[in-house]
mmCIF file of C-alpha atoms and ligand atoms in Angstrom:
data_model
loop_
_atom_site.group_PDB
_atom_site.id
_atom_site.type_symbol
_atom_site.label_atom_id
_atom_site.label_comp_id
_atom_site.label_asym_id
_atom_site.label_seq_id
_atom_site.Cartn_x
_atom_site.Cartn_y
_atom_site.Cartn_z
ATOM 1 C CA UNK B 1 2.955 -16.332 -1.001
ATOM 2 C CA UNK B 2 2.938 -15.236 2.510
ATOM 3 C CA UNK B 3 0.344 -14.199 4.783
ATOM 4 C CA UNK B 4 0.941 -11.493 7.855
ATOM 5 C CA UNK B 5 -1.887 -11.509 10.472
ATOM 6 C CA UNK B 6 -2.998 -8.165 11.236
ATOM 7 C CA UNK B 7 -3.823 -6.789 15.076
ATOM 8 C CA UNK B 8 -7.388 -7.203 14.353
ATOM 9 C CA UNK B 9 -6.908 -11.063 13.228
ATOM 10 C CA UNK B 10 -7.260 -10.485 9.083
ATOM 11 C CA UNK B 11 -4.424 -11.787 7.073
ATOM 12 C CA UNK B 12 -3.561 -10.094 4.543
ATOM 13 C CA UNK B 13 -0.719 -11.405 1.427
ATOM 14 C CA UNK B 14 2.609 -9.851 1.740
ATOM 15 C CA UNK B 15 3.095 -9.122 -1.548
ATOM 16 C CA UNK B 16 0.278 -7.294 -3.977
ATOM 17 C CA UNK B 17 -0.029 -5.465 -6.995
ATOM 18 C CA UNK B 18 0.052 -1.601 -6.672
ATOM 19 C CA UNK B 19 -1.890 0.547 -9.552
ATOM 20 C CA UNK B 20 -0.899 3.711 -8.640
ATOM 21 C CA UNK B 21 0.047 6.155 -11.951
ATOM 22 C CA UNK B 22 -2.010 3.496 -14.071
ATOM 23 C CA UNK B 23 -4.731 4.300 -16.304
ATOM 24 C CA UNK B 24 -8.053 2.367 -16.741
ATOM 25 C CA UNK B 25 -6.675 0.959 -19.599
ATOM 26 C CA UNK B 26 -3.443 0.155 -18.110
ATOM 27 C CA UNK B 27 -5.454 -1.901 -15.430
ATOM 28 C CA UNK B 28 -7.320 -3.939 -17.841
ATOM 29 C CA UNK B 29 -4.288 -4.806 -19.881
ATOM 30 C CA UNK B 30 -2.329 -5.442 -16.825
ATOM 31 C CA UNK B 31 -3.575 -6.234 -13.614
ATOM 32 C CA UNK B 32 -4.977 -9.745 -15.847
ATOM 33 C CA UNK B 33 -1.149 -10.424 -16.101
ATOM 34 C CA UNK B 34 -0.745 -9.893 -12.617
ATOM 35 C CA UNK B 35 -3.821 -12.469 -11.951
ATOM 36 C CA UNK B 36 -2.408 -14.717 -13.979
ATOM 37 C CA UNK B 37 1.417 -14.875 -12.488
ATOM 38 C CA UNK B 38 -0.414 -15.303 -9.193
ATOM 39 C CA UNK B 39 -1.082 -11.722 -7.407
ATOM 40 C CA UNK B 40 -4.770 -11.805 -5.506
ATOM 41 C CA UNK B 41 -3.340 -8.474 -3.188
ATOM 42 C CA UNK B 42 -4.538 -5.479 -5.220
ATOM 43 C CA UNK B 43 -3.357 -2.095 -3.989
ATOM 44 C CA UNK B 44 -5.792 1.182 -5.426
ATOM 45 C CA UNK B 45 -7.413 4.035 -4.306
ATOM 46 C CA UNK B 46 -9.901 6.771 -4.998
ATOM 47 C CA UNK B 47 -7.315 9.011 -6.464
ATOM 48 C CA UNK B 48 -5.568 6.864 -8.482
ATOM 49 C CA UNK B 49 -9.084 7.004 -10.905
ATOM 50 C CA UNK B 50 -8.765 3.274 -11.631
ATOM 51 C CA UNK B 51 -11.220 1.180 -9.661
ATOM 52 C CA UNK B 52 -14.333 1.012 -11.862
ATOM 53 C CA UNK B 53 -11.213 -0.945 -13.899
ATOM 54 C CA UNK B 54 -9.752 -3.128 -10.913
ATOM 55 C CA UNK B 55 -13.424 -4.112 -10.316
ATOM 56 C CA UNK B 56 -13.758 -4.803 -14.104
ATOM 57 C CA UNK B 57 -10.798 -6.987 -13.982
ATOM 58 C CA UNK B 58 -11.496 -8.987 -10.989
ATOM 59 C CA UNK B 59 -15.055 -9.465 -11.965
ATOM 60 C CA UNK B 60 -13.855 -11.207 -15.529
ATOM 61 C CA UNK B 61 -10.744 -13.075 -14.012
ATOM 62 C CA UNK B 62 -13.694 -15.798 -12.814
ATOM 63 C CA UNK B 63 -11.444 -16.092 -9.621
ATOM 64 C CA UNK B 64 -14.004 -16.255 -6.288
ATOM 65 C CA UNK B 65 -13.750 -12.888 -4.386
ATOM 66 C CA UNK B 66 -12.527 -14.184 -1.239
ATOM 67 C CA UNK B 67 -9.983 -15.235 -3.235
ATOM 68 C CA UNK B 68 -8.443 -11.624 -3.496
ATOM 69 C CA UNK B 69 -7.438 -8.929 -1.081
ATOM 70 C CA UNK B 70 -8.449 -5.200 -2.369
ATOM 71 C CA UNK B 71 -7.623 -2.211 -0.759
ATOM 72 C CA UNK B 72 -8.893 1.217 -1.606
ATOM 73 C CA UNK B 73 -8.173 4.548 0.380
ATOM 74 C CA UNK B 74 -9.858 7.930 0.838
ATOM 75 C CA UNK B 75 -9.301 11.481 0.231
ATOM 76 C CA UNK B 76 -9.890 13.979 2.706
ATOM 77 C CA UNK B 77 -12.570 15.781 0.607
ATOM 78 C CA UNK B 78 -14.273 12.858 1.778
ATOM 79 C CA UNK B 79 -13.592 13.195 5.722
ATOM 80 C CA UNK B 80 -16.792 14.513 7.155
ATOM 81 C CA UNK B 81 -18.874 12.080 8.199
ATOM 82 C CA UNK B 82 -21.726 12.351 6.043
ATOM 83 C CA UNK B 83 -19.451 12.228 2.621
ATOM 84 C CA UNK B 84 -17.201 9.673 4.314
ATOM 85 C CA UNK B 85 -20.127 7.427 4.521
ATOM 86 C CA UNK B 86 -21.252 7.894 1.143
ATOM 87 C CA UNK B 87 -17.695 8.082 -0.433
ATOM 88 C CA UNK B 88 -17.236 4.393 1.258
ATOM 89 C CA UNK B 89 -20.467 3.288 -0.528
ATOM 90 C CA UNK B 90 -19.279 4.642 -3.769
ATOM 91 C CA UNK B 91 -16.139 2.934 -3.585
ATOM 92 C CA UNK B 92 -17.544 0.061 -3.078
ATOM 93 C CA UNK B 93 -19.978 0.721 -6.592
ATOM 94 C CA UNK B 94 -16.837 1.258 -8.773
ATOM 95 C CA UNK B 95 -14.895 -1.336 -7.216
ATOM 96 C CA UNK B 96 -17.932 -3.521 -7.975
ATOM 97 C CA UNK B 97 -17.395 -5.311 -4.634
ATOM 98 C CA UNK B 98 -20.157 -5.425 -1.687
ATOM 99 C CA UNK B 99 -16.676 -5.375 0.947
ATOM 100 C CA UNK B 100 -13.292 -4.145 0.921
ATOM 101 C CA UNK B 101 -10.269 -5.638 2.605
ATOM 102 C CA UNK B 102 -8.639 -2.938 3.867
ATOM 103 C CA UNK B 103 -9.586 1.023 3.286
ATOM 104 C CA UNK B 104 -6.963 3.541 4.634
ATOM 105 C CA UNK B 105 -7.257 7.267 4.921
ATOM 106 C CA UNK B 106 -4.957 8.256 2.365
ATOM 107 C CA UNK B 107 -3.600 11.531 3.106
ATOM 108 C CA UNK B 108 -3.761 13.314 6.730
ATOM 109 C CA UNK B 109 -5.081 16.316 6.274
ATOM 110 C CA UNK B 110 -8.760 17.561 7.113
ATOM 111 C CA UNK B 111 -11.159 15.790 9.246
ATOM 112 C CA UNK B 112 -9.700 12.668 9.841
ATOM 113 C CA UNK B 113 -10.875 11.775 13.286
ATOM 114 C CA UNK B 114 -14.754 12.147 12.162
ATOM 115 C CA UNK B 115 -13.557 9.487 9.065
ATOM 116 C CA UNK B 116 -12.090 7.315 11.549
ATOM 117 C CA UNK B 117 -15.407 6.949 13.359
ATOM 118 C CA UNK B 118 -17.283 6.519 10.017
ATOM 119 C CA UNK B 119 -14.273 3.497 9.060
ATOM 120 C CA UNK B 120 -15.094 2.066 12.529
ATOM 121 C CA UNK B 121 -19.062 2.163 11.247
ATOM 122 C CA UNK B 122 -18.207 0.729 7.957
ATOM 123 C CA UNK B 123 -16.223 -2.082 10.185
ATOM 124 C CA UNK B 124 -19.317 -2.666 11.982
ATOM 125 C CA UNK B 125 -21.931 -2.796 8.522
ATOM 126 C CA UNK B 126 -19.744 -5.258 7.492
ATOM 127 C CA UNK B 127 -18.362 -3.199 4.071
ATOM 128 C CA UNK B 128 -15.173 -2.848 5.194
ATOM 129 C CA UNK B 129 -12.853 -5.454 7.051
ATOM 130 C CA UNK B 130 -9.911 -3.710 8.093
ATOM 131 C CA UNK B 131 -8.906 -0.063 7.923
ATOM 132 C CA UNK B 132 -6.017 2.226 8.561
ATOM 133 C CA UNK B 133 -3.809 5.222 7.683
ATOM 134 C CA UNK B 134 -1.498 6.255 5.061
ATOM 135 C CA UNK B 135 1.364 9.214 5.212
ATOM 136 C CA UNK B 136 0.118 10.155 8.910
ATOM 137 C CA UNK B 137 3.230 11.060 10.495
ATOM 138 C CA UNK B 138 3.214 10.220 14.242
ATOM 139 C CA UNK B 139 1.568 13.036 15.494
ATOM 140 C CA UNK B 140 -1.470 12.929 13.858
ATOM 141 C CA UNK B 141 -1.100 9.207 14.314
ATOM 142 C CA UNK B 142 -1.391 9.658 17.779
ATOM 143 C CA UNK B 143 -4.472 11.833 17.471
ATOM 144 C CA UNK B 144 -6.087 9.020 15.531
ATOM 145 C CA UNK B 145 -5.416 6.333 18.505
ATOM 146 C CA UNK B 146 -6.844 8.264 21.065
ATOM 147 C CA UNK B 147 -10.334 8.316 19.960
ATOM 148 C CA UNK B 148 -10.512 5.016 17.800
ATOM 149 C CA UNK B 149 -12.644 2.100 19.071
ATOM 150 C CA UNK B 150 -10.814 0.081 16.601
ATOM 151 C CA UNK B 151 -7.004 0.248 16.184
ATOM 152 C CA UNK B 152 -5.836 1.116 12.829
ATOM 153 C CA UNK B 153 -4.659 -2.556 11.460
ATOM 154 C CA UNK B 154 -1.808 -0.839 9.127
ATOM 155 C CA UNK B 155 0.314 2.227 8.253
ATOM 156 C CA UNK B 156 1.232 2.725 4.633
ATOM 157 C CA UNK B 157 4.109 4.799 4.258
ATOM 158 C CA UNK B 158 7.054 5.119 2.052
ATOM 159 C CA UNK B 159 9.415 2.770 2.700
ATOM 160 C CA UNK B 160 12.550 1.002 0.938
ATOM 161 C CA UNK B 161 16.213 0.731 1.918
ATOM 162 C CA UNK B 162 17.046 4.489 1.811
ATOM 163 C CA UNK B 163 14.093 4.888 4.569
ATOM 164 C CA UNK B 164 13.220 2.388 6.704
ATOM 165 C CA UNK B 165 10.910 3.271 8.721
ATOM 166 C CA UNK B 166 12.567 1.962 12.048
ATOM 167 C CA UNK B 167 11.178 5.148 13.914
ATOM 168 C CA UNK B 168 7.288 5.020 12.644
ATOM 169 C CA UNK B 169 8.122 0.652 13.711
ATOM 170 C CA UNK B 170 9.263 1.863 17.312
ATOM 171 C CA UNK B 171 6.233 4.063 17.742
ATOM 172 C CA UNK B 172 3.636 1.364 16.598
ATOM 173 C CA UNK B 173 5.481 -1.861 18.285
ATOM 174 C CA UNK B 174 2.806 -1.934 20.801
ATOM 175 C CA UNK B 175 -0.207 -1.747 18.740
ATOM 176 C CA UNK B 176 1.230 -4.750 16.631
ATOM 177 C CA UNK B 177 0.588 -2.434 13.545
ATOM 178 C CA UNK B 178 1.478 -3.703 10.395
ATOM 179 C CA UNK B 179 3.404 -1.545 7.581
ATOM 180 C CA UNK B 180 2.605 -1.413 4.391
ATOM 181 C CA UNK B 181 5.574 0.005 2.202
ATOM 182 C CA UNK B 182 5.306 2.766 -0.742
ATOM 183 C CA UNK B 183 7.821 2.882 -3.291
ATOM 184 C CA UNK B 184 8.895 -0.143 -1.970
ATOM 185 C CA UNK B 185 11.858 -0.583 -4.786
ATOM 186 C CA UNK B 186 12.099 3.382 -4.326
ATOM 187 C CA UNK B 187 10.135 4.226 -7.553
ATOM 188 C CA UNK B 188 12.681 1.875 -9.584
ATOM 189 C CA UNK B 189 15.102 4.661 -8.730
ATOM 190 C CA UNK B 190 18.632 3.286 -10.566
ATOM 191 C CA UNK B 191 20.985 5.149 -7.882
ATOM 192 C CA UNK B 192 19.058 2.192 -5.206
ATOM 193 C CA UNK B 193 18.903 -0.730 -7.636
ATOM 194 C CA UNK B 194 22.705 -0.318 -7.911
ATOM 195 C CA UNK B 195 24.063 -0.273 -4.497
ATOM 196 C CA UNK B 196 27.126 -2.764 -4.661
ATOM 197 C CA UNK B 197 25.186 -4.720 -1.642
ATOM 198 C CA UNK B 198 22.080 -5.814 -3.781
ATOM 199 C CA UNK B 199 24.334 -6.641 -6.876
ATOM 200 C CA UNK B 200 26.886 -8.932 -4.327
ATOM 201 C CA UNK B 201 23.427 -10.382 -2.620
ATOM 202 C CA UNK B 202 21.970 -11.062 -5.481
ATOM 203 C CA UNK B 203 25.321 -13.127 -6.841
ATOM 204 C CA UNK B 204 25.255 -15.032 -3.752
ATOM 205 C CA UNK B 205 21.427 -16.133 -3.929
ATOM 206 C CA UNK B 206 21.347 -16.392 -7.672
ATOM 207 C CA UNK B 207 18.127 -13.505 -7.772
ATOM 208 C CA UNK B 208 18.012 -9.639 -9.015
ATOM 209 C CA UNK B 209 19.067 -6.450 -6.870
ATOM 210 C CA UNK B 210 14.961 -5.781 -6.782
ATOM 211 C CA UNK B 211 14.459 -9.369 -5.709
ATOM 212 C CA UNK B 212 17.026 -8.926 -2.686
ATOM 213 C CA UNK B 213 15.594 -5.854 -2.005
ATOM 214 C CA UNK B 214 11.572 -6.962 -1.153
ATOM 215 C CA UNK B 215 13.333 -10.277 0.368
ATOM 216 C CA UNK B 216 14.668 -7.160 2.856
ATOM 217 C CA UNK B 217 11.197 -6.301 3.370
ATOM 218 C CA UNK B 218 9.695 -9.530 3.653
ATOM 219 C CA UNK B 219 12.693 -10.184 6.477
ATOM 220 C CA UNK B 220 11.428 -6.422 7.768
ATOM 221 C CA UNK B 221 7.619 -7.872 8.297
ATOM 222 C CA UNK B 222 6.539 -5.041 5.826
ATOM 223 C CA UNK B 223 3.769 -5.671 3.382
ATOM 224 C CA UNK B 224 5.106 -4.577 -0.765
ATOM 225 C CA UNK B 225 3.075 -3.699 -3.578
ATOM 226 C CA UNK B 226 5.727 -3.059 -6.451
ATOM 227 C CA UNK B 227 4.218 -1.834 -9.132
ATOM 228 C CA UNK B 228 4.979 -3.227 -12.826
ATOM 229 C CA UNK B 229 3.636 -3.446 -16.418
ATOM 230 C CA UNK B 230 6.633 -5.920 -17.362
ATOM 231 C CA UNK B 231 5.162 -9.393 -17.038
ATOM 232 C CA UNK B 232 8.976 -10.706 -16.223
ATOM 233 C CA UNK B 233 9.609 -8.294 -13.406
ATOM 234 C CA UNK B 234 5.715 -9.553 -12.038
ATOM 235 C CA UNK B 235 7.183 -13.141 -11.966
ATOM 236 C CA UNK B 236 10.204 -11.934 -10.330
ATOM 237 C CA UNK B 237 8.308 -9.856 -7.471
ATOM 238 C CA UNK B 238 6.463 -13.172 -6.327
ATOM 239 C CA UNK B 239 9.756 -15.337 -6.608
ATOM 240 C CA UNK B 240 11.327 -14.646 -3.348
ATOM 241 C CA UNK B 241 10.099 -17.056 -0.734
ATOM 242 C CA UNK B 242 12.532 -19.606 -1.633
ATOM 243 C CA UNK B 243 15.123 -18.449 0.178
ATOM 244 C CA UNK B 244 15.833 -15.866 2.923
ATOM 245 C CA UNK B 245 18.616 -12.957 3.745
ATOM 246 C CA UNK B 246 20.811 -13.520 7.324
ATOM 247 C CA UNK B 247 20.414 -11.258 9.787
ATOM 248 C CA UNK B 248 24.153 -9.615 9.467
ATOM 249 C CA UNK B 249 22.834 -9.290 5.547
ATOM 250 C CA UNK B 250 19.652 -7.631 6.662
ATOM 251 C CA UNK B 251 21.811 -5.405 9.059
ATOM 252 C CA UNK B 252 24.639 -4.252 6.105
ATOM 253 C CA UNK B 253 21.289 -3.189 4.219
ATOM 254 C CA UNK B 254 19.775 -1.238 6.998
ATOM 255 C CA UNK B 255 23.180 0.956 7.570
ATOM 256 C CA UNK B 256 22.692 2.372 3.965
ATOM 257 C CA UNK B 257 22.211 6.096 4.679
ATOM 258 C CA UNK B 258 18.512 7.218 5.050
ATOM 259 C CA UNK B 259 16.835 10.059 3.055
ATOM 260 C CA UNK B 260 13.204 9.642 1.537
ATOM 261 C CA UNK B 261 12.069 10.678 -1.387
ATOM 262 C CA UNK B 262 9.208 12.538 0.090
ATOM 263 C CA UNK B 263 8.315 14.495 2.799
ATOM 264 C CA UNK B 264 4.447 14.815 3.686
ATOM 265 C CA UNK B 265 3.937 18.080 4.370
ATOM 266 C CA UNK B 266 2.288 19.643 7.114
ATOM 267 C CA UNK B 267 -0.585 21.287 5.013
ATOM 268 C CA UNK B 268 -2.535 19.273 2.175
ATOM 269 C CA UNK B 269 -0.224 20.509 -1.058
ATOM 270 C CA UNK B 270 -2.228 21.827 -3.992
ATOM 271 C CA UNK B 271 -2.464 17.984 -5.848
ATOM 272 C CA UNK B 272 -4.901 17.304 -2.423
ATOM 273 C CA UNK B 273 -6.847 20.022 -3.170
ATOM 274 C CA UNK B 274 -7.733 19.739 -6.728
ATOM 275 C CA UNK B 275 -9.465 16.151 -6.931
ATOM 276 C CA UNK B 276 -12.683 14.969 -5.864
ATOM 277 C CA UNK B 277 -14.755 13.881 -9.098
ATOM 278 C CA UNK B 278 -13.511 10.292 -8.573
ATOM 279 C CA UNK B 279 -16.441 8.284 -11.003
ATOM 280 C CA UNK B 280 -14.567 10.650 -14.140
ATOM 281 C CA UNK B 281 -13.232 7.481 -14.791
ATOM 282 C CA UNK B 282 -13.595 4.793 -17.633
HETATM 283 N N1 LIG E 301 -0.199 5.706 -0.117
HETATM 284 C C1 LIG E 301 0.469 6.473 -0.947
HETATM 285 O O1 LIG E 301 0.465 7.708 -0.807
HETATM 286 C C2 LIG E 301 1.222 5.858 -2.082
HETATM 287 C C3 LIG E 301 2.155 6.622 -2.797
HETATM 288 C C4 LIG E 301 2.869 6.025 -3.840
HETATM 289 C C5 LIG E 301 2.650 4.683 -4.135
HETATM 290 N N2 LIG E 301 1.722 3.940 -3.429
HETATM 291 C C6 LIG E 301 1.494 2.480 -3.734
HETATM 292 O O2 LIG E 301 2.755 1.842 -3.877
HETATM 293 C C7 LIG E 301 2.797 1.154 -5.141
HETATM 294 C C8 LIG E 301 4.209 1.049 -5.653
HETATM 295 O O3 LIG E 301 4.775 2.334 -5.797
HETATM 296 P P1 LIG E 301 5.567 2.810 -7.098
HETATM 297 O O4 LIG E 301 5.035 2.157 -8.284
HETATM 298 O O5 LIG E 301 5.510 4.265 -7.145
HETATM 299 O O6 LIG E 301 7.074 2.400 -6.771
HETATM 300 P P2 LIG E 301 7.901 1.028 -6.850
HETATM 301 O O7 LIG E 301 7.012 -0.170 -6.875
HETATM 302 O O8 LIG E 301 8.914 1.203 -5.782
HETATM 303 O O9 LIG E 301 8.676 1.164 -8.211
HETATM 304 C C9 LIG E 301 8.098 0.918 -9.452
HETATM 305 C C10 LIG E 301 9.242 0.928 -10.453
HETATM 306 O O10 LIG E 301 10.077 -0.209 -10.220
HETATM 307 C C11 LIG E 301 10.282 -0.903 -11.446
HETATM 308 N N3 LIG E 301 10.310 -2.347 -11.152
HETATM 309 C C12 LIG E 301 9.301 -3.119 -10.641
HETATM 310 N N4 LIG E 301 9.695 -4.385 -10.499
HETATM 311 C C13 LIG E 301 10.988 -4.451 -10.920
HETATM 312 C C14 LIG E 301 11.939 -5.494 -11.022
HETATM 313 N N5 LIG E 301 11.648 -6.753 -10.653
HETATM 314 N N6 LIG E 301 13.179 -5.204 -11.516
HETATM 315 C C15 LIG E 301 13.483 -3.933 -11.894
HETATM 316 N N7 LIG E 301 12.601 -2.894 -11.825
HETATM 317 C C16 LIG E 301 11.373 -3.153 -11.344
HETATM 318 C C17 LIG E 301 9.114 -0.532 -12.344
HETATM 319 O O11 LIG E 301 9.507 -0.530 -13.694
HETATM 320 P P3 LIG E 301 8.964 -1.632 -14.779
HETATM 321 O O12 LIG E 301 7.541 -1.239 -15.110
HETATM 322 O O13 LIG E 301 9.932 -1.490 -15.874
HETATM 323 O O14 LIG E 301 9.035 -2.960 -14.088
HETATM 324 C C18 LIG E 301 8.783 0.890 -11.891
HETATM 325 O O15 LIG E 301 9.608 1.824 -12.571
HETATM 326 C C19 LIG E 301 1.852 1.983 -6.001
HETATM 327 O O16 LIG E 301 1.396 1.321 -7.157
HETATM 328 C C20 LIG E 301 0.725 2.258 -5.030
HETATM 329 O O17 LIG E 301 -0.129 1.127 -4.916
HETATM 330 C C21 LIG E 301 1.023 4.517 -2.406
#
């Protein structure tokens, strides 16, 4: 495994294990697998209606807590700073943790700014290590940097070879912000997996089209969280530090064309709107 260091001097693995779409009992039969083939970078959030599992899991794997890296994220029914301060402590119940690694805001909508302030409090209580943004575009991004006391430490955003990201990398260079990448194998979307570059990388370096493709982001300094509930494809997801793609290789792979698979609307869409009961969970 690799470590980045983040702009506020955390390190944090460059590979984890995302949950996302996984049930409780999903979690408890898989993330042990995960454990086991070597994962300690766990990837949840309040929405995905998981954690009380993830802390279930992590509790029973008998591994030392510092020994992991958890993040969780927030929803903006959560934003105003009263229920942002609570929803941070009740996280932090059903994860069954007394800190978190890294929390993000998880969509932008709402009053973000006012759960920026209550992060940077959480920062300060010592719950909460590092925190940053998800799906912000650069806007609201912006909006977020000019009040913080603390700089967000990461961006999560989709990312993969179809969307790289180069213009959300340009507009955080200076900060040193590090970018965490959803879908990071494009949702296991066949149409990627089968681009005649991965299969003739792959040849050459004796690994899969998926491997080639999160060597790409390792060589991109983005942080992956592939998700999985085949215990071959886990392996596989760790086993790609033992070799590394040329720059002209990482260049052919970055002039695919570029089209993501989502587009974050302006306004929170209707699948926003609808949660907030997050402990109806097993
Ligand atoms: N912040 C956000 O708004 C947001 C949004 C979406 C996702 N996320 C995070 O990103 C994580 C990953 O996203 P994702 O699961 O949607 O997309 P993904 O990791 O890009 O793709 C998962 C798909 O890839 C397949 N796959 C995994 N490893 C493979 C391998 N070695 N070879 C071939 N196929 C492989 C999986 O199938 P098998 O099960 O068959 O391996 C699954 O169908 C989530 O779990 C979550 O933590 C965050």
């Amino acid at each position: 495994m690799i470590d980045y260091t983040m702009n506020d001097g955390h390190t944090i693995p460059a590979v984890g294990y995302g949950v996302f779409l996984m049930s409780p009992a999903e979690v408890e039969a898989h993330l042990p697998e995960a454990i086991e083939a070597g994962y300690r970078h766990i990837d949840t959030a309040n929405a995905y209606f998981n954690e009380k599992a993830v802390g279930r899991v992590v509790k029973r794997s008998g591994i030392d807590r510092s020994e992991f890296f958890i993040t969780s994220k927030l929803f903006p029914q959560d934003y105003g700073h009263e229920d942002c301060g609570k929803a941070i402590d009740a996280t932090l119940r059903r994860l069954d943790t007394d800190y978190l690694d890294l929390l993000l805001l998880h969509q932008p909508y709402g009053r973000y700014t006012e759960a920026w302030k209550t992060m940077e409090d959480a920062v300060a209580a010592g719950k909460v290590r590092s925190i940053g943004m998800s799906n912000f575009s650069q806007a609201k991004a912006q909006e977020v940097l000019d009040m913080a006391s603390i700089t967000p430490a990461v961006m999560q955003v989709e990312m993969h070879p179809y969307w790289n990201q180069h213009g959300m990398k340009a507009f955080f260079k200076d900060r040193n912000v590090t970018l965490e990448a959803w879908y990071p194998l494009g949702h296991g979307d066949a149409k990627l997996m089968a681009e005649p570059v991965f299969a003739e990388l792959a040849e050459k370096y004796g690994k899969s089209p998926a491997q080639i493709i999160l060597r790409w982001h390792l060589e991109e300094g983005n942080v992956v969280f592939p998700k999985t509930l085949n215990p071959a494809h886990m392996a596989a997801n760790i086993d790609i530090f033992d070799f590394a793609l040329a720059a002209d290789e990482v260049a052919r792979i970055n002039s695919l064309p570029q089209k993501a698979y989502y587009t974050v609307p302006d306004e929170p869409p209707a699948f926003v709107l609808q949660h907030n009961d997050w402990d109806a969970q097993e």
